Coordinates of C-alpha atoms in Angstrom, one line a residue:
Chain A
X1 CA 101.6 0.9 20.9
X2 CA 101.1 -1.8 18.5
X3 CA 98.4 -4.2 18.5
X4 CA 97.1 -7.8 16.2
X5 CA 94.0 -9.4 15.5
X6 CA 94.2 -12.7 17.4
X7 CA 91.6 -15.2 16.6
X8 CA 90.6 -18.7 18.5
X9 CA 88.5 -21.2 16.8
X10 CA 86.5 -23.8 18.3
X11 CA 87.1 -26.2 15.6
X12 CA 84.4 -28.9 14.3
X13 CA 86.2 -31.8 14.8
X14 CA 85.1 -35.4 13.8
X15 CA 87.5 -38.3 15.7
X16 CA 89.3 -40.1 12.8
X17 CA 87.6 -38.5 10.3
X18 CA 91.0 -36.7 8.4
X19 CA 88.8 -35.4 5.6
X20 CA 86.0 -33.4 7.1
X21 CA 88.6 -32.0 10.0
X22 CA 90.9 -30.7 7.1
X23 CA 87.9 -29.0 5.3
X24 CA 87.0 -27.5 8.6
X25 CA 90.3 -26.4 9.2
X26 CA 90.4 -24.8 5.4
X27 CA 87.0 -23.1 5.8
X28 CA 88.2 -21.4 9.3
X29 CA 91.5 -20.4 7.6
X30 CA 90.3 -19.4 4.4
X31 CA 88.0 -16.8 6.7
X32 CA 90.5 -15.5 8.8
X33 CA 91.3 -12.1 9.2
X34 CA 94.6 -10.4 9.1
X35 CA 97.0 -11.3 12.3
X36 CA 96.9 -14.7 14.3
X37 CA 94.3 -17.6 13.8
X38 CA 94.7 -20.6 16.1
X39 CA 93.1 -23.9 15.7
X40 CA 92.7 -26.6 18.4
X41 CA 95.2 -28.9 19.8
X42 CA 95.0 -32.8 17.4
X43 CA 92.6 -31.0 14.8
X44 CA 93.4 -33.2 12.3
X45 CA 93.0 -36.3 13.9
X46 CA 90.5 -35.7 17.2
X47 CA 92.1 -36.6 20.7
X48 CA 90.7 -39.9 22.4
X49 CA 92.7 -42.2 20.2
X50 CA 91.5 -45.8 21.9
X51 CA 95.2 -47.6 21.0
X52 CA 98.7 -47.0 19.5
X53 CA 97.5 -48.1 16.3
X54 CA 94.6 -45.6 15.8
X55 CA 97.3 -43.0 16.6
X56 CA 99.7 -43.9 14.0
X57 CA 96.8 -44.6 11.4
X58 CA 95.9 -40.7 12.1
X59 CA 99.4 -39.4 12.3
X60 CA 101.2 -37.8 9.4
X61 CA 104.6 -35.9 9.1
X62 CA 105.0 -32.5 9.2
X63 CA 105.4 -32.3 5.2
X64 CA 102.8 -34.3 4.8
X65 CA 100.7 -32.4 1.6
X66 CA 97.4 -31.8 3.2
X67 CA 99.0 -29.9 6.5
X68 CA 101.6 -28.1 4.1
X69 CA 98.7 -27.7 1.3
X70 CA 96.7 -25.4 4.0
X71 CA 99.1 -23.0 3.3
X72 CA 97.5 -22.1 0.6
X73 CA 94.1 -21.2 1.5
X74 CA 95.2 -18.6 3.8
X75 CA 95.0 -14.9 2.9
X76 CA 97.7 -12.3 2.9
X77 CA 99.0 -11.4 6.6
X78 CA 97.8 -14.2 8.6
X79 CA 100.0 -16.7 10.5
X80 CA 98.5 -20.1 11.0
X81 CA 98.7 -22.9 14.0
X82 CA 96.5 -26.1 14.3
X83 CA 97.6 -28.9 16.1
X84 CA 98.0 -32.7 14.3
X85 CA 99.2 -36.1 15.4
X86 CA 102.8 -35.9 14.2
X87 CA 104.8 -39.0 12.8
X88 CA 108.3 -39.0 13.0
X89 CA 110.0 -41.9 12.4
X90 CA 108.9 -44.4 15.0
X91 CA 107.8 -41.7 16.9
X92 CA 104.5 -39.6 17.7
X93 CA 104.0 -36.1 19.0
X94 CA 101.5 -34.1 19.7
X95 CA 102.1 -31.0 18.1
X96 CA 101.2 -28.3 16.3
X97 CA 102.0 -26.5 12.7
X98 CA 102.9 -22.7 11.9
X99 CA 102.1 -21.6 8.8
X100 CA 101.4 -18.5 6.5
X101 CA 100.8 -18.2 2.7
X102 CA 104.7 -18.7 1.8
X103 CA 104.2 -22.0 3.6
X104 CA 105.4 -23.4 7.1
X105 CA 107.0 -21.3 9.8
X106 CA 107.8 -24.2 12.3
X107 CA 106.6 -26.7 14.5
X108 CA 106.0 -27.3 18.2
X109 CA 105.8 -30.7 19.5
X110 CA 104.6 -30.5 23.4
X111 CA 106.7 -31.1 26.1
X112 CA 104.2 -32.1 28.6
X113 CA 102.0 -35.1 28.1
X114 CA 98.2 -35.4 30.0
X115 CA 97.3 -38.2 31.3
X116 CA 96.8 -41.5 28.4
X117 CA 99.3 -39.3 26.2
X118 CA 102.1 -41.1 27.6
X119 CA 100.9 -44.2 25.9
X120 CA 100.9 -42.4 22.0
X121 CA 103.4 -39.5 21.9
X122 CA 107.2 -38.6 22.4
X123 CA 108.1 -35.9 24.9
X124 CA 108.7 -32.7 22.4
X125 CA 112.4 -31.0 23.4
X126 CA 111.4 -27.7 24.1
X127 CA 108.5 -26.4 27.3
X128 CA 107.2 -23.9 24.6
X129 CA 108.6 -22.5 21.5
X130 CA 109.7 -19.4 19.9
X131 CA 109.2 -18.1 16.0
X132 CA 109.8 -14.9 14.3
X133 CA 106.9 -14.8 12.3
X134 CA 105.7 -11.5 9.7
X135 CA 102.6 -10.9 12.4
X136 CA 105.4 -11.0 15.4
X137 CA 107.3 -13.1 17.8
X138 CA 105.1 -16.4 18.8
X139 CA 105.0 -18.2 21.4
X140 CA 103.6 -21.6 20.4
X141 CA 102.3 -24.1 23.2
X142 CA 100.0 -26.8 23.6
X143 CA 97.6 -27.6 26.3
X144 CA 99.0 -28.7 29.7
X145 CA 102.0 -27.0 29.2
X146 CA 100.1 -24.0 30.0
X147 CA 100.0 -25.6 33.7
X148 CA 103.6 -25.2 34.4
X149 CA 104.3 -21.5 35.0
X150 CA 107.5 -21.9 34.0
X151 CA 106.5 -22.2 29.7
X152 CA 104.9 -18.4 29.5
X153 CA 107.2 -17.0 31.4
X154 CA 110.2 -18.3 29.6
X155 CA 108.2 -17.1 26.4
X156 CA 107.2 -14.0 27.8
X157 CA 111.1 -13.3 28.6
X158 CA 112.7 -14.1 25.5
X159 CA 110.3 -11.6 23.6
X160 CA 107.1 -13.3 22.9
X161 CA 104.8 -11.2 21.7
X162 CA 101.4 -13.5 21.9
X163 CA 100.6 -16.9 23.0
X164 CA 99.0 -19.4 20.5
X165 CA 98.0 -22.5 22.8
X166 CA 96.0 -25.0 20.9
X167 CA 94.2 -27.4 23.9
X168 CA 91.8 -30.4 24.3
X169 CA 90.5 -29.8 27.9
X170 CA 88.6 -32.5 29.0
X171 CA 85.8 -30.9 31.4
X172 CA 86.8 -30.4 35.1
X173 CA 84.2 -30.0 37.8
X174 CA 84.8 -26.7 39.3
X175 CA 82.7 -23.9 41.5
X176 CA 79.5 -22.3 39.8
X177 CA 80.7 -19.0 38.6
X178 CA 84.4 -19.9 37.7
X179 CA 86.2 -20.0 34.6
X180 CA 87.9 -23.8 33.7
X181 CA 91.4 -24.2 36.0
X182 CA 93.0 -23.8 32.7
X183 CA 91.3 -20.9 31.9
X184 CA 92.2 -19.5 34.9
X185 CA 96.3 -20.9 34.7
X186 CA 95.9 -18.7 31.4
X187 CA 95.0 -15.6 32.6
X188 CA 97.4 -15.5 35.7
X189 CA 99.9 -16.3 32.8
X190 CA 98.9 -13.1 30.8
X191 CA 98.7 -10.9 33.7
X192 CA 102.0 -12.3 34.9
X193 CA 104.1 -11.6 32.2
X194 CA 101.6 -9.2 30.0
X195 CA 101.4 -11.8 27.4
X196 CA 97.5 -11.8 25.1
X197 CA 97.3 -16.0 24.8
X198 CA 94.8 -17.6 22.3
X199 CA 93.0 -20.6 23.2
X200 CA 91.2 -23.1 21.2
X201 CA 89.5 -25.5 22.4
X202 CA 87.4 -28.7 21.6
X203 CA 83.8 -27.8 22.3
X204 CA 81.5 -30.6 22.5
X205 CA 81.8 -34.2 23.4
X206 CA 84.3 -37.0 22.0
X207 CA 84.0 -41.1 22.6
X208 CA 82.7 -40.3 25.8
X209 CA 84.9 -36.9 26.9
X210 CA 83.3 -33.7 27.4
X211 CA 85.2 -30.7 26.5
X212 CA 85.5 -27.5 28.3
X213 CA 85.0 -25.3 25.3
X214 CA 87.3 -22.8 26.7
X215 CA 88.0 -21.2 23.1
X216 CA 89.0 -17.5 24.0
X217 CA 91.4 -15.1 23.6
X218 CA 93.0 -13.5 26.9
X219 CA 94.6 -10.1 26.7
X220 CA 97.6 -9.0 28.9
X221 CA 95.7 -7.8 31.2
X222 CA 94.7 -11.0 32.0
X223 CA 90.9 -11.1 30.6
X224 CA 88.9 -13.1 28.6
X225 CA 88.5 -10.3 26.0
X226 CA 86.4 -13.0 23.2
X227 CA 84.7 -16.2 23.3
X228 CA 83.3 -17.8 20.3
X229 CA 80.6 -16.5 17.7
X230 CA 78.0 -17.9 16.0
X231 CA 80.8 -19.3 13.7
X232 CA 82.9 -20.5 16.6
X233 CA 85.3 -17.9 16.5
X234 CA 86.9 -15.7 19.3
X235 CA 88.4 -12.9 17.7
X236 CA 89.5 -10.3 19.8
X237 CA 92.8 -6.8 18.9
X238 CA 94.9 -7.1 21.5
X239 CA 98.0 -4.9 22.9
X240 CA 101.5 -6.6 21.8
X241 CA 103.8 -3.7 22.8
X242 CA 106.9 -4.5 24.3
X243 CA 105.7 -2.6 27.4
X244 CA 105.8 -4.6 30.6
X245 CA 104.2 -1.6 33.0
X246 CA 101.6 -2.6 35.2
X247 CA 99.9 0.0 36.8
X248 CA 102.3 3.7 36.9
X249 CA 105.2 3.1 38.5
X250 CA 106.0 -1.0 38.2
X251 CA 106.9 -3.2 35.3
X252 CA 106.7 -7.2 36.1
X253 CA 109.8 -7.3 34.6
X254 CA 112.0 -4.9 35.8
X255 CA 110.5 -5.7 39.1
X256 CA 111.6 -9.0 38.9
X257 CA 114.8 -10.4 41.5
X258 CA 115.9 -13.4 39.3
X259 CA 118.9 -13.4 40.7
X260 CA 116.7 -14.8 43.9
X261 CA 114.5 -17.3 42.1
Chain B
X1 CA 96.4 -37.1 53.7
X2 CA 97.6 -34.2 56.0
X3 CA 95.1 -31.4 56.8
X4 CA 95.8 -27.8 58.3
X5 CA 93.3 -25.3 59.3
X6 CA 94.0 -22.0 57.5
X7 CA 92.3 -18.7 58.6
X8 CA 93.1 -15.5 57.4
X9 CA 91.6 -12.2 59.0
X10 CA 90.3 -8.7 57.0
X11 CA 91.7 -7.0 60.4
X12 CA 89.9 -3.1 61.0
X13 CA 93.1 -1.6 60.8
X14 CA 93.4 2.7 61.1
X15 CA 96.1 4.5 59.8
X16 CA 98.4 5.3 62.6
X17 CA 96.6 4.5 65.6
X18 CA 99.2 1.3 66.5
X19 CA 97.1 1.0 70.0
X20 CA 94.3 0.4 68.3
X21 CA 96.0 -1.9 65.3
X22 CA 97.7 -4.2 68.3
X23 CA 94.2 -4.4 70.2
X24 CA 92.4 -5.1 66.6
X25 CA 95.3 -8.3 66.8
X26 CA 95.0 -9.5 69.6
X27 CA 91.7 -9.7 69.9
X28 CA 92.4 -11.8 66.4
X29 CA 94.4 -13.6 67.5
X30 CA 93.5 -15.0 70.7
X31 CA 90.0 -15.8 69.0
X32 CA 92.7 -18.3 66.6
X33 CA 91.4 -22.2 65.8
X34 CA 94.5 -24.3 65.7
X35 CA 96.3 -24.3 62.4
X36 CA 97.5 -21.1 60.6
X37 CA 96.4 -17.4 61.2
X38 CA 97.6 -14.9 58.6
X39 CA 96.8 -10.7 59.1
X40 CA 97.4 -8.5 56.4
X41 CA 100.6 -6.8 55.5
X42 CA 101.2 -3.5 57.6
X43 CA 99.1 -4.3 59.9
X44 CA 100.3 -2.3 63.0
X45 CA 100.8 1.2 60.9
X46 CA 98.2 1.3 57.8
X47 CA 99.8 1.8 54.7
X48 CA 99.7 4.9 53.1
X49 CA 102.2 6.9 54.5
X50 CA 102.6 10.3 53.4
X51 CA 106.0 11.0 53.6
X52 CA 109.9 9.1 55.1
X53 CA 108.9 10.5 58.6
X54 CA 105.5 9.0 58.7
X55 CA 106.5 5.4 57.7
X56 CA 109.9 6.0 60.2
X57 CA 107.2 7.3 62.9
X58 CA 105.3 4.0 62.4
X59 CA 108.3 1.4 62.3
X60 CA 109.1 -0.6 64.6
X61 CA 112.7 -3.5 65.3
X62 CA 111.9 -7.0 64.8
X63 CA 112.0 -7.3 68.9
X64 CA 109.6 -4.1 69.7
X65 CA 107.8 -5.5 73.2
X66 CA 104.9 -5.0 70.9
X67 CA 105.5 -7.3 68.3
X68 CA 106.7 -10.4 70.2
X69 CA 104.0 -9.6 73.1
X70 CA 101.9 -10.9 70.1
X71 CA 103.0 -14.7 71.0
X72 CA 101.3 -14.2 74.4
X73 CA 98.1 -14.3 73.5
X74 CA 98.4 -16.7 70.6
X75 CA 96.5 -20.1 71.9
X76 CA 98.4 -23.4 71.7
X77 CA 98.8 -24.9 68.0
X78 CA 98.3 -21.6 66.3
X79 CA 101.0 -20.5 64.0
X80 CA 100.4 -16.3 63.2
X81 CA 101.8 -14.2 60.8
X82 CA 101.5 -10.6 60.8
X83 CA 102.7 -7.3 58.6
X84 CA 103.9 -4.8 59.9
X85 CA 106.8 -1.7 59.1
X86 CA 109.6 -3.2 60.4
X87 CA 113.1 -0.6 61.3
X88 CA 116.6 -2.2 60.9
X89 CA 119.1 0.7 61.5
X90 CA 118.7 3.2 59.1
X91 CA 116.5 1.0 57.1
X92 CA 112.8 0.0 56.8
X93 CA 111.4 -3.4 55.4
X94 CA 108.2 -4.2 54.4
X95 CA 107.8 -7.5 56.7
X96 CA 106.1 -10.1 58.5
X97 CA 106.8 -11.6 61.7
X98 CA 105.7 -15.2 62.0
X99 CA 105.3 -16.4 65.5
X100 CA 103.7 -19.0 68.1
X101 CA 103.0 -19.3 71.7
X102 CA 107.0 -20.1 72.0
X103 CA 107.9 -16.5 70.5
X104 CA 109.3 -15.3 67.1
X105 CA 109.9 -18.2 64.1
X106 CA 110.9 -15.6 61.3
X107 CA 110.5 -13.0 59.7
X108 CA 110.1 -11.9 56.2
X109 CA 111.1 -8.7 54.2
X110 CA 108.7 -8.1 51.1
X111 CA 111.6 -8.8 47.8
X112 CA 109.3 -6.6 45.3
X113 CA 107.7 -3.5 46.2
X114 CA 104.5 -2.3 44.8
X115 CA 104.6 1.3 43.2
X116 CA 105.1 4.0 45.9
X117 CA 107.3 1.1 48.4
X118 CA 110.2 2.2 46.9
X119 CA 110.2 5.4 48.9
X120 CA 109.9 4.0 52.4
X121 CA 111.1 0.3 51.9
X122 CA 114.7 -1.2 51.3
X123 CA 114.0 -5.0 49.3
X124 CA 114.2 -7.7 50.6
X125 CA 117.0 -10.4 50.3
X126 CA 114.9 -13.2 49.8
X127 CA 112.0 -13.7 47.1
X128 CA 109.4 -15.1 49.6
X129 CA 110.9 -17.5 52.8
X130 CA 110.2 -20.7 54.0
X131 CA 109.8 -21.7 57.3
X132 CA 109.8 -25.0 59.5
X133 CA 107.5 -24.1 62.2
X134 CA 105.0 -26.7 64.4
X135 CA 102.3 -26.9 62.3
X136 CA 104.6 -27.9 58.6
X137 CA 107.1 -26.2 56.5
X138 CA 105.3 -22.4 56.1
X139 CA 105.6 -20.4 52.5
X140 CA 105.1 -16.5 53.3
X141 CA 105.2 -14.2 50.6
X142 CA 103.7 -10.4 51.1
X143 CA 101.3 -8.6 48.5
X144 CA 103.3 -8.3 45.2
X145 CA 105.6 -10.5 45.5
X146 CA 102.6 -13.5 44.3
X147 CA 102.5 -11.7 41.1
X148 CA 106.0 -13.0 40.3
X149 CA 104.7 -16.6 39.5
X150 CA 108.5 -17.5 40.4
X151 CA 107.8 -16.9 44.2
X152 CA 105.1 -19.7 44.9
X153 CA 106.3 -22.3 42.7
X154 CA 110.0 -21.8 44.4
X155 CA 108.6 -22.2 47.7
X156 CA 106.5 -24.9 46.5
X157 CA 109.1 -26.9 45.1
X158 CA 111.2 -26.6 48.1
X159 CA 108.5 -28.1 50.2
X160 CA 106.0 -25.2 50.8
X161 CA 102.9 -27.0 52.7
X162 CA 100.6 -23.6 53.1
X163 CA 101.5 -19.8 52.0
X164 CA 100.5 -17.2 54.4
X165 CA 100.1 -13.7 52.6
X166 CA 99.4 -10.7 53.8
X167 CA 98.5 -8.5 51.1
X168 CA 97.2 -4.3 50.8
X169 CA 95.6 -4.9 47.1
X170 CA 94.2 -1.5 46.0
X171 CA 91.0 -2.1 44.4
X172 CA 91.7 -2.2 40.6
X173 CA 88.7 -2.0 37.9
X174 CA 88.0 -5.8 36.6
X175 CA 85.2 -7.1 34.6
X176 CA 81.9 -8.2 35.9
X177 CA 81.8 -11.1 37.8
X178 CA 85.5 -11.8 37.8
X179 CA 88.1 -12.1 40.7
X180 CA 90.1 -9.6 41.3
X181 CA 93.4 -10.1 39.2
X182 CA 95.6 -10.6 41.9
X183 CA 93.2 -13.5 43.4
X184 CA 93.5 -15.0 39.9
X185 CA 97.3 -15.2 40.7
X186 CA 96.9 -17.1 43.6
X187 CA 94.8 -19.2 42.4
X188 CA 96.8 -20.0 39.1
X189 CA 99.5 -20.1 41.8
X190 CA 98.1 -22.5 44.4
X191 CA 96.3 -25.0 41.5
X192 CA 99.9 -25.0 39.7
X193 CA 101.4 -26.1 42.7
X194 CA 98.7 -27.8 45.0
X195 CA 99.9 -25.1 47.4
X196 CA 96.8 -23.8 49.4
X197 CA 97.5 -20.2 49.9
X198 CA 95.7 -17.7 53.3
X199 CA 95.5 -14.4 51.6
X200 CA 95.0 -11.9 54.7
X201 CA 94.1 -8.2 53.1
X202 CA 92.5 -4.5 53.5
X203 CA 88.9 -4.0 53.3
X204 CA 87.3 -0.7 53.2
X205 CA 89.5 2.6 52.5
X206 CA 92.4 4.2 53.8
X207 CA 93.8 7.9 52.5
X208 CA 91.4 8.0 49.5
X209 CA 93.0 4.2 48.9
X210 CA 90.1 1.6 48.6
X211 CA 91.0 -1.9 49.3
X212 CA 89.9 -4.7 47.1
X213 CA 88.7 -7.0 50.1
X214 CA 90.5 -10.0 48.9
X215 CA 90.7 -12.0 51.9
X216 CA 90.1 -16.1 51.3
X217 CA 91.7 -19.3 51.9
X218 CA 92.4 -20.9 48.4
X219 CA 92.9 -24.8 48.3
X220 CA 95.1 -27.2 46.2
X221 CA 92.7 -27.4 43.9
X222 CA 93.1 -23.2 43.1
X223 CA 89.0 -22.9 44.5
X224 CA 88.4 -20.1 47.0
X225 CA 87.2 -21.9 50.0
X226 CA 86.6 -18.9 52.3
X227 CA 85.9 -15.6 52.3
X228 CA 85.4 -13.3 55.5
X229 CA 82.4 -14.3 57.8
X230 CA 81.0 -11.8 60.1
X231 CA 84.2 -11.7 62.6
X232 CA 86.2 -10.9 59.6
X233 CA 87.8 -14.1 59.2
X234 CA 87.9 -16.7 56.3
X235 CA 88.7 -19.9 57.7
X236 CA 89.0 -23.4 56.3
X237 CA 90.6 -27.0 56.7
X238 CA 92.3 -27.8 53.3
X239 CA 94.8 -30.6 52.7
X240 CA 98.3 -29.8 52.8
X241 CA 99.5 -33.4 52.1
X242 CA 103.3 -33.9 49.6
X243 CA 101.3 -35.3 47.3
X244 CA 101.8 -33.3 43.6
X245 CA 99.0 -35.2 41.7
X246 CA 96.7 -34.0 39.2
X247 CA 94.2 -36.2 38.0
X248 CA 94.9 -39.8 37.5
X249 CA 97.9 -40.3 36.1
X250 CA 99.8 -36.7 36.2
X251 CA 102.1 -34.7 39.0
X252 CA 102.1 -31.3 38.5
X253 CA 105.5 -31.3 39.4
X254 CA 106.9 -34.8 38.2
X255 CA 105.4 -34.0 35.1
X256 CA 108.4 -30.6 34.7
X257 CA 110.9 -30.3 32.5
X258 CA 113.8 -28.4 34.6
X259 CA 115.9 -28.9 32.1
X260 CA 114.1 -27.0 29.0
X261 CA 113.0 -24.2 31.7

């Protein structure tokens, strides 16, 4: 049975303001514990860019020193995601940065765009993404692609071990009692394919958007298993086994029919 | 903006006594608003059989007298589904017979089966059905089969309007205040989607089994809607219009990337 510390981070995140959002970022990181640490979705930039310009003003590439720099404020046997404003070329994406100490791992670029998104960014060209990292196999995705059940489970089924999904969810109205929608999409994802997800969030408000603060990390039973401290942190061991059983006698993947889907 | 009225009925069903389980369904059903009316899987027989001979004992063919006598007491507009131990030669299925006042529409044989099925039930050839019946294009899906994520949104995508499911859920432990975890699947499900779902279960206990009591209509929007009222039946009017959107400018399924699944 093997398990990892997985931790969320609601993130203090200034729009436009590059400098206090990267000593944010290094101050989370430089506290992290052994396993995974997740930072939200556009960390380095905020979300509600007003026009393309603004974007590409807060945009970097993916070498760019102060994302590759953060490698080095992270301790020994943690692996690193936090979402930026990607430049590429003449292009923008919204995605997001794996890193340890040695450096970067990879990077994600999301393939499903929310709403005003469409204006900034590029479609990324993978629905979710795959790394062999020293904590495990990641699965890396960001935000609404969470909200097609199609990205965990293609994780889930080509080994991923966790889920680090960096978000920006604008508040939804829902039903007194419930968790978010996406909150919810999470879980059913976990359960699903016995996956432990990390969520961070934007907690507080931005240019007029309120966020859902959903910062948490899910387990594969499907349960929110933290939600942030006094330091904004959700830091939860979960389960990474290989082991799909649910309940005694099934597994959700043996039990599946693909061959009917 | 179509509408459909969706009930689903937490039926007193006793373990063997089929007189009794037919009288507890027609009395159901002839109480039936115009729109959908889903009863729980196994309806007619209870489900924990002890042994072969038991579940043989309680089967029944497709065209029993007792099954399609259902349709005659079924009011005008009303589109039921039922579960029930259905015999096909030397085989049993874990099924549900959709019907109206016209006769049999379908009927569908459960394609993954929940920890002790495999002794009694053969799998189906088909991972959830669709059917065009008088009140829209039906999804019907039985009990485990929703916690395949692949089952609704194939349905879905091939024009799903409503998902009946009869379910058995035994009650498993869940944190305070939360769903049950197969509830959270549906709703992930239906919200993922915009595929309102009649979830028709087990209340009390059966064998030492205690049911989880899950019975609700869940809308588009993933929200339960209704739960059981003092007859035993959830009921609700939820849109089942084609429309995919999600928020302003999003389509939960225009928004997929096929091709990277």
């Amino acid at each position: 049975m093997r398990s990892l510390r997985v931790s969320s981070v609601a993130l203090p995140i200034e729009f436009g303001d590059e400098t206090s959002n990267f000593a944010a970022a290094r101050a989370a990181l430089q506290r992290a514990e052994p396993g995974l640490i997740v930072l939200p979705e556009l960390a380095t930039s905020g979300y509600v860019f007003g026009d393309l310009d603004e974007a590409c003003a807060l945009s970097m590439t993916v070498d760019d020193p102060r994302l590759t720099g953060l490698a080095d404020v992270v301790p020994d046997g943690v692996v690193a995601v936090i979402g930026f404003c990607e430049r590429a070329g003449e292009q923008l994406f919204n995605s997001a940065l794996v890193f340890d100490r040695t450096g970067t791992l990879g990077c994600y670029r999301k393939a499903h765009l929310w709403d005003e998104e469409y204006r900034f960014f590029s479609l990324g060209a993978e629905a979710g993404t795959l790394m062999d990292t020293p904590i495990g196999r990641l699965g890396v995705a960001i935000c609404y692609d969470i909200e097609f059940p199609e990205v965990p489970r293609r994780l889930a089924l080509a080994g991923a071990e966790v889920l680090a999904l960096p978000v920006n969810w604008p508040l939804a109205d829902r039903p007194a009692g419930e968790h978010a929608p996406e909150t919810i999409q999470a879980m059913a994802a976990a359960r699903a394919s016995r996956l432990p997800i990390a969520i961070a969030d934007r907690h507080g408000t931005e240019r007029g958007v309120t966020w859902t603060g959903g910062t948490a990390v899910i387990d594969r039973d499907g349960w929110v298993v933290a939600t942030p401290d006094a330091h904004g942190v959700a830091s939860a061991v979960v389960r990474i086994d290989a082991s799909k059983a649910l309940g005694a006698n099934n597994d959700v993947f043996a039990d599946r029919r693909p061959e009917l889907y």
